Amino acid sequence: MPVYELPPDRYDFPPTSEAEPNGLLAIGGDLSPGRLLRAYSLGIFPWYSDPEPYLWWSPAPRLVLFPSEIKVSKSMRSLFRRKRFEITVDQHFNEVIRFCAYTPRAGQLGTWITEQMQAAYSQLHREGFAHSVEVWDNGKLIGGLYGISLGKIFFGESMFTLVPNASKYALIHLAHALQRLDFDVIDCQQRTNHLVSLGAREVSRNDFEFLLHQALNSPTLVGSWAKIPELIAAVEV
């Protein structure tokens, strides 16, 4: 089946049912805010490496994390009870996305978070749709994550950690915060053992798109999340 090439002048996407078995759905287009938000609203996201063209994906099955199902191990509970790290939200988005792009990962050469991707998501952050969670230790940024929020769904994009457990700390904090805000689901995109160990599970494309449709029936929490009480409150475990 040929892969659909996106028209340059419209934010059209083919039906997600036409994705290749590996999830590839379309190529081309751009990373403009309008196209990105349209893609996410359909359960589609970009993922490519230079010098490839823009590639758009809708994998099946889909890995999701329901905020109430986040798993907190005994060791992580101890960290939260001791308030081992400090958390901020939406205060250092650009630093988080750069760390996600350039922090070395085992078995991974280079980065899919290209300069164009960083610029595009930073623009979405300025427009109030992209958000970051930052983890600090003695004034040093040591971990975090970022993603897109629409309605009551958070589309997780990437995490980084410079010390053990810092990215877990960020995700657990986010899950508890989103639970307080009645979010339906965190989209984790594709399966990793790390995310499964934290409570994420796979669902079919039909089930994911039902969850997505339900979540998008609620208004989007647009703007900075830096001072929203539910997002900065301490996690009680």
mmCIF file of C-alpha atoms in Angstrom, residues 78-214:
data_model
loop_
_atom_site.group_PDB
_atom_site.id
_atom_site.type_symbol
_atom_site.label_atom_id
_atom_site.label_comp_id
_atom_site.label_asym_id
_atom_site.label_seq_id
_atom_site.Cartn_x
_atom_site.Cartn_y
_atom_site.Cartn_z
ATOM 1 C CA SER A 78 10.318 6.661 49.744
ATOM 2 C CA LEU A 79 11.639 9.363 47.406
ATOM 3 C CA PHE A 80 8.295 11.162 47.353
ATOM 4 C CA ARG A 81 7.789 10.916 51.097
ATOM 5 C CA ARG A 82 11.228 12.419 51.644
ATOM 6 C CA LYS A 83 10.527 15.043 48.953
ATOM 7 C CA ARG A 84 13.859 13.987 47.521
ATOM 8 C CA PHE A 85 13.552 16.162 44.409
ATOM 9 C CA GLU A 86 11.869 19.459 43.611
ATOM 10 C CA ILE A 87 9.270 19.676 40.835
ATOM 11 C CA THR A 88 8.362 22.601 38.620
ATOM 12 C CA VAL A 89 5.960 22.710 35.675
ATOM 13 C CA ASP A 90 6.227 24.774 32.473
ATOM 14 C CA GLN A 91 9.136 26.837 33.717
ATOM 15 C CA HIS A 92 11.987 25.446 31.592
ATOM 16 C CA PHE A 93 10.358 23.844 28.556
ATOM 17 C CA ASN A 94 13.176 24.640 26.126
ATOM 18 C CA GLU A 95 15.791 23.138 28.434
ATOM 19 C CA VAL A 96 13.722 19.972 28.891
ATOM 20 C CA ILE A 97 13.249 19.383 25.168
ATOM 21 C CA ARG A 98 16.961 19.954 24.543
ATOM 22 C CA PHE A 99 17.899 17.457 27.244
ATOM 23 C CA CYS A 100 15.404 14.971 25.774
ATOM 24 C CA ALA A 101 17.050 15.440 22.387
ATOM 25 C CA TYR A 102 20.679 15.207 23.378
ATOM 26 C CA THR A 103 20.911 13.056 26.511
ATOM 27 C CA PRO A 104 22.588 9.781 25.433
ATOM 28 C CA ARG A 105 20.384 6.662 25.546
ATOM 29 C CA ALA A 106 21.529 3.068 25.525
ATOM 30 C CA GLY A 107 21.200 1.532 22.068
ATOM 31 C CA GLN A 108 20.243 4.805 20.383
ATOM 32 C CA LEU A 109 22.405 6.761 17.969
ATOM 33 C CA GLY A 110 21.470 10.365 17.287
ATOM 34 C CA THR A 111 18.060 11.876 17.988
ATOM 35 C CA TRP A 112 14.615 12.028 16.421
ATOM 36 C CA ILE A 113 13.993 15.325 18.259
ATOM 37 C CA THR A 114 15.526 17.389 15.474
ATOM 38 C CA GLU A 115 16.131 21.119 15.570
ATOM 39 C CA GLN A 116 12.896 21.571 13.577
ATOM 40 C CA MET A 117 11.002 19.454 16.100
ATOM 41 C CA GLN A 118 12.405 21.452 18.992
ATOM 42 C CA ALA A 119 11.380 24.718 17.346
ATOM 43 C CA ALA A 120 7.888 23.411 16.527
ATOM 44 C CA TYR A 121 7.122 22.140 20.031
ATOM 45 C CA SER A 122 8.594 25.243 21.608
ATOM 46 C CA GLN A 123 6.124 27.241 19.520
ATOM 47 C CA LEU A 124 3.284 25.030 20.768
ATOM 48 C CA HIS A 125 4.531 25.672 24.294
ATOM 49 C CA ARG A 126 4.358 29.423 23.713
ATOM 50 C CA GLU A 127 0.806 28.943 22.428
ATOM 51 C CA GLY A 128 -0.136 27.005 25.581
ATOM 52 C CA PHE A 129 -0.512 23.466 24.181
ATOM 53 C CA ALA A 130 2.871 21.902 24.979
ATOM 54 C CA HIS A 131 3.967 21.440 28.580
ATOM 55 C CA SER A 132 6.943 20.264 30.584
ATOM 56 C CA VAL A 133 7.599 18.783 33.998
ATOM 57 C CA GLU A 134 11.025 19.549 35.450
ATOM 58 C CA VAL A 135 12.853 17.661 38.225
ATOM 59 C CA TRP A 136 15.538 19.437 40.247
ATOM 60 C CA ASP A 137 18.200 18.473 42.747
ATOM 61 C CA ASN A 138 19.950 21.298 44.593
ATOM 62 C CA GLY A 139 19.150 23.760 41.826
ATOM 63 C CA LYS A 140 20.247 21.473 38.973
ATOM 64 C CA LEU A 141 17.845 20.200 36.318
ATOM 65 C CA ILE A 142 18.252 16.419 36.448
ATOM 66 C CA GLY A 143 15.156 15.042 34.715
ATOM 67 C CA GLY A 144 11.857 15.832 33.080
ATOM 68 C CA LEU A 145 9.354 15.211 30.339
ATOM 69 C CA TYR A 146 7.268 17.113 27.803
ATOM 70 C CA GLY A 147 4.170 16.563 25.726
ATOM 71 C CA ILE A 148 0.993 18.009 24.240
ATOM 72 C CA SER A 149 -2.327 18.488 26.025
ATOM 73 C CA LEU A 150 -5.703 18.551 24.259
ATOM 74 C CA GLY A 151 -8.986 18.149 26.089
ATOM 75 C CA LYS A 152 -8.467 15.537 28.807
ATOM 76 C CA ILE A 153 -5.612 13.669 27.116
ATOM 77 C CA PHE A 154 -1.884 14.266 27.527
ATOM 78 C CA PHE A 155 0.286 13.075 24.638
ATOM 79 C CA GLY A 156 3.648 12.195 26.149
ATOM 80 C CA GLU A 157 6.537 12.874 23.802
ATOM 81 C CA SER A 158 9.811 12.222 25.585
ATOM 82 C CA MET A 159 11.542 11.998 28.968
ATOM 83 C CA PHE A 160 15.123 12.344 30.118
ATOM 84 C CA THR A 161 17.065 11.574 33.264
ATOM 85 C CA LEU A 162 20.549 12.481 34.391
ATOM 86 C CA VAL A 163 20.317 10.566 37.675
ATOM 87 C CA PRO A 164 18.466 7.352 38.527
ATOM 88 C CA ASN A 165 14.686 7.699 38.925
ATOM 89 C CA ALA A 166 14.394 11.368 37.896
ATOM 90 C CA SER A 167 12.224 10.677 34.825
ATOM 91 C CA LYS A 168 10.070 8.281 36.870
ATOM 92 C CA TYR A 169 9.663 11.030 39.447
ATOM 93 C CA ALA A 170 8.423 13.386 36.710
ATOM 94 C CA LEU A 171 5.941 10.886 35.256
ATOM 95 C CA ILE A 172 4.537 9.852 38.632
ATOM 96 C CA HIS A 173 4.078 13.507 39.556
ATOM 97 C CA LEU A 174 2.337 14.200 36.249
ATOM 98 C CA ALA A 175 0.029 11.187 36.554
ATOM 99 C CA HIS A 176 -1.101 12.241 40.033
ATOM 100 C CA ALA A 177 -1.590 15.833 38.869
ATOM 101 C CA LEU A 178 -3.631 14.792 35.841
ATOM 102 C CA GLN A 179 -5.730 12.500 38.007
ATOM 103 C CA ARG A 180 -6.589 15.496 40.194
ATOM 104 C CA LEU A 181 -7.602 17.355 37.016
ATOM 105 C CA ASP A 182 -9.804 14.452 35.839
ATOM 106 C CA PHE A 183 -7.703 13.701 32.761
ATOM 107 C CA ASP A 184 -8.723 10.501 31.021
ATOM 108 C CA VAL A 185 -5.449 9.148 29.705
ATOM 109 C CA ILE A 186 -1.764 9.707 28.920
ATOM 110 C CA ASP A 187 -0.789 8.604 25.414
ATOM 111 C CA CYS A 188 2.579 6.843 25.592
ATOM 112 C CA GLN A 189 2.571 6.030 21.840
ATOM 113 C CA GLN A 190 4.665 2.861 21.617
ATOM 114 C CA ARG A 191 5.486 0.085 24.064
ATOM 115 C CA THR A 192 8.590 0.250 26.215
ATOM 116 C CA ASN A 193 9.309 -2.009 29.167
ATOM 117 C CA HIS A 194 10.082 1.088 31.252
ATOM 118 C CA LEU A 195 6.594 2.531 30.741
ATOM 119 C CA VAL A 196 4.894 -0.843 31.178
ATOM 120 C CA SER A 197 6.645 -1.187 34.547
ATOM 121 C CA LEU A 198 4.996 2.106 35.547
ATOM 122 C CA GLY A 199 1.505 0.889 34.691
ATOM 123 C CA ALA A 200 1.094 1.635 30.985
ATOM 124 C CA ARG A 201 -0.740 -0.940 28.854
ATOM 125 C CA GLU A 202 -1.542 -1.539 25.217
ATOM 126 C CA VAL A 203 -4.963 -0.968 23.680
ATOM 127 C CA SER A 204 -6.258 -1.470 20.138
ATOM 128 C CA ARG A 205 -6.460 1.405 17.680
ATOM 129 C CA ASN A 206 -10.266 1.389 17.967
ATOM 130 C CA ASP A 207 -10.106 1.561 21.748
ATOM 131 C CA PHE A 208 -7.485 4.305 21.664
ATOM 132 C CA GLU A 209 -9.504 6.400 19.216
ATOM 133 C CA PHE A 210 -12.607 5.967 21.401
ATOM 134 C CA LEU A 211 -10.595 7.223 24.400
ATOM 135 C CA LEU A 212 -9.284 10.085 22.279
ATOM 136 C CA HIS A 213 -12.762 11.088 21.095
ATOM 137 C CA GLN A 214 -14.076 11.072 24.663
#
